[in-house]
Amino acid sequence: MAKGTGIIGFVVIGAQAVFIRAVDRKMHVVESAQTDVDIGEDIFTNQRIQPATVNRVTEVLNQAKLLFAGVGAEAVHVVATHSVAEAANAEFVREQLQDRTGHDIIFVNQSQESLYRNLATDAFLPNFKEIIKTAAILVDISSGSVELTFYRDRQFIFSRTLKLGPLRVFEVMRDVKRHVPNYDEVLQDYINSQIRDFTRMLPVDGDYPTMIVMGSALSIMEQLVPAGKRNTLMQVADFNDFYGKVVHSSDQYLRAHYQLADSDMAQVQPVLLLVHQMQEFFHTTQLDITNLKLVDGLAVIYALRQSNAKLLIKPEEQIIRSALALSDRYQVDTAHRKQVTTFALQLFDRLRKLHGLDKRERLLLEIAATLNDIGSFVDVHEHYRHSDYLIQASEILGLSTEEQQMVGTITRFHSTDSPSIEELQESPLPNTKRIVVAKLAALLRLADAMDVSRQQKISKIAVSVKPTTVQITATSTDDIELEKWSFANRADFFAEVYGITAELKGKGQYGLGKA
């Protein structure tokens, strides 16, 4: 690859197409291409990607290599979406593609995809800041799923995924279409029932007047975006007119008026029904239809690393708010959560030389501190095990699958009653990640101990590192004997991980003296 151009290539292998972008340091698009590849049809029909499809993707990736070489790209990043990873033979296919093209291919999960798309709208949607000033919902429609992201008062609130992508719906309903005369009505009933069950569980407050619509399955609606533009605003009344005209149209009409590929035909009805039902449920008054894609979000990540992107909502803020929303969902004690998170991060910052970890691990510790008690919603006994399970089964925006597993394991080991350190060795995580988990869990155990009474007795702490001891001095005007006792019980884990003891001393009316 060429050096010094500042151009980076990105490829996203999706369920319907391969998206290609080359961008410069300021996120200006140098080259862009999209090739339809029906991976999703293989997956949703046979659960496996067929050899002919692998051959087609290989061709496209090699063509992308030539394109990137032509513009002097310094590096190329290739990712495959969560829909591709769903295939039973996904790992074999990835290995085949890597061998044939020389590209390293990374699978991204739905939580990561959601964050990347959020970043794309923040960076590229011209009126994004104004739209989310009151309330807005971002609806991202891919072939296999629908991702909903909620904003209010210029803040990210939460996100949820609905397994109701149009291609998935079509494959589920394929037999129904063959055997019933009123397929349109049955399809509408099916989508309505799925949306009703899904929205019933959402912590939605108030109306969402603007709906931002994007995604890889929007071929019919992207026709409404003017050439050379990123988006178009449409009032609901105008969308309803468009919906009424198109939703029951024949394939011949769609081909003639919208130049749709045959592979897109099956998704027109599900997409329009989805958007129509969503806008009715959330009382939307206008739609902001955009042609932004996941690949645009990858470009934003690159620009952020170069300090060339200015966003309203930083990625880390969205990740933390996603964790807070999950914590609130399971009714965690907010005062205790805040206290434990504060102490855990203070320990991390003041023991940097001891643990040698960086800001991404600090973020994982903050998320673990935020979520460590969610298992109590299920059962206070062995709540740490339930916390681990709930974290693994939930959506935390922006975390990789491995990072989410790390957060769950940290919470599993945060309690006095947690399993022994030997059980950590049985984790499927790589050894390097198990060591990181142990270091962070040891810090979280101490932080949790300092508010074991759930009364926030300790107002602040001071940390002093001596040759053989980490001494923590707690300021309190209350009796903290319970906190000292709990701290001493949990300090053995810290000593085993770090090879140094930890002590809690008290300072104040009732806190004088060593633990």
CSV table of C-alpha atoms in Angstrom, one decimal, residues 82 109-115 117-118 137-142 144-150 156 158-165 198 211-215 274 278 322 395-398:
chain,number,residue,atom,x,y,z
A,82,HIS,CA,-23.4,-10.0,12.2
A,109,ASN,CA,-21.6,-7.9,16.2
A,110,GLN,CA,-24.9,-6.0,16.3
A,111,SER,CA,-23.8,-3.8,19.2
A,112,GLN,CA,-20.7,-2.6,17.3
A,113,GLU,CA,-22.7,-2.1,14.1
A,114,SER,CA,-25.2,0.1,16.0
A,115,LEU,CA,-22.4,2.3,17.3
A,117,ARG,CA,-24.2,3.7,12.3
A,118,ASN,CA,-24.8,6.2,15.1
A,137,ILE,CA,-35.4,7.6,16.8
A,138,LEU,CA,-32.9,6.2,14.4
A,139,VAL,CA,-34.3,3.1,12.6
A,140,ASP,CA,-31.6,1.1,10.9
A,141,ILE,CA,-32.9,-1.7,8.6
A,142,SER,CA,-30.6,-4.4,7.5
A,144,GLY,CA,-31.7,-9.6,9.0
A,145,SER,CA,-32.6,-7.1,11.8
A,146,VAL,CA,-33.9,-3.7,12.7
A,147,GLU,CA,-31.9,-1.6,15.1
A,148,LEU,CA,-33.7,1.2,17.0
A,149,THR,CA,-31.6,4.0,18.7
A,150,PHE,CA,-33.4,6.6,20.8
A,156,PHE,CA,-28.2,9.1,23.3
A,158,PHE,CA,-30.7,3.5,24.6
A,159,SER,CA,-30.9,1.1,21.7
A,160,ARG,CA,-32.6,-2.2,21.0
A,161,THR,CA,-32.5,-4.8,18.2
A,162,LEU,CA,-35.5,-6.5,16.6
A,163,LYS,CA,-34.9,-9.6,14.5
A,164,LEU,CA,-37.3,-8.5,11.8
A,165,GLY,CA,-35.1,-7.6,8.9
A,198,PHE,CA,-41.1,-5.7,20.9
A,211,MET,CA,-37.5,9.1,12.6
A,212,ILE,CA,-34.1,8.8,10.9
A,213,VAL,CA,-34.3,5.8,8.5
A,214,MET,CA,-31.1,4.2,7.1
A,215,GLY,CA,-29.7,0.8,6.4
A,274,LEU,CA,-41.9,-1.8,9.1
A,278,MET,CA,-42.9,2.3,13.5
A,322,SER,CA,-26.1,2.1,27.0
A,395,GLU,CA,-27.0,-5.5,24.1
A,396,ILE,CA,-24.3,-3.1,25.1
A,397,LEU,CA,-23.7,-0.6,22.4
A,398,GLY,CA,-20.2,-0.6,20.9
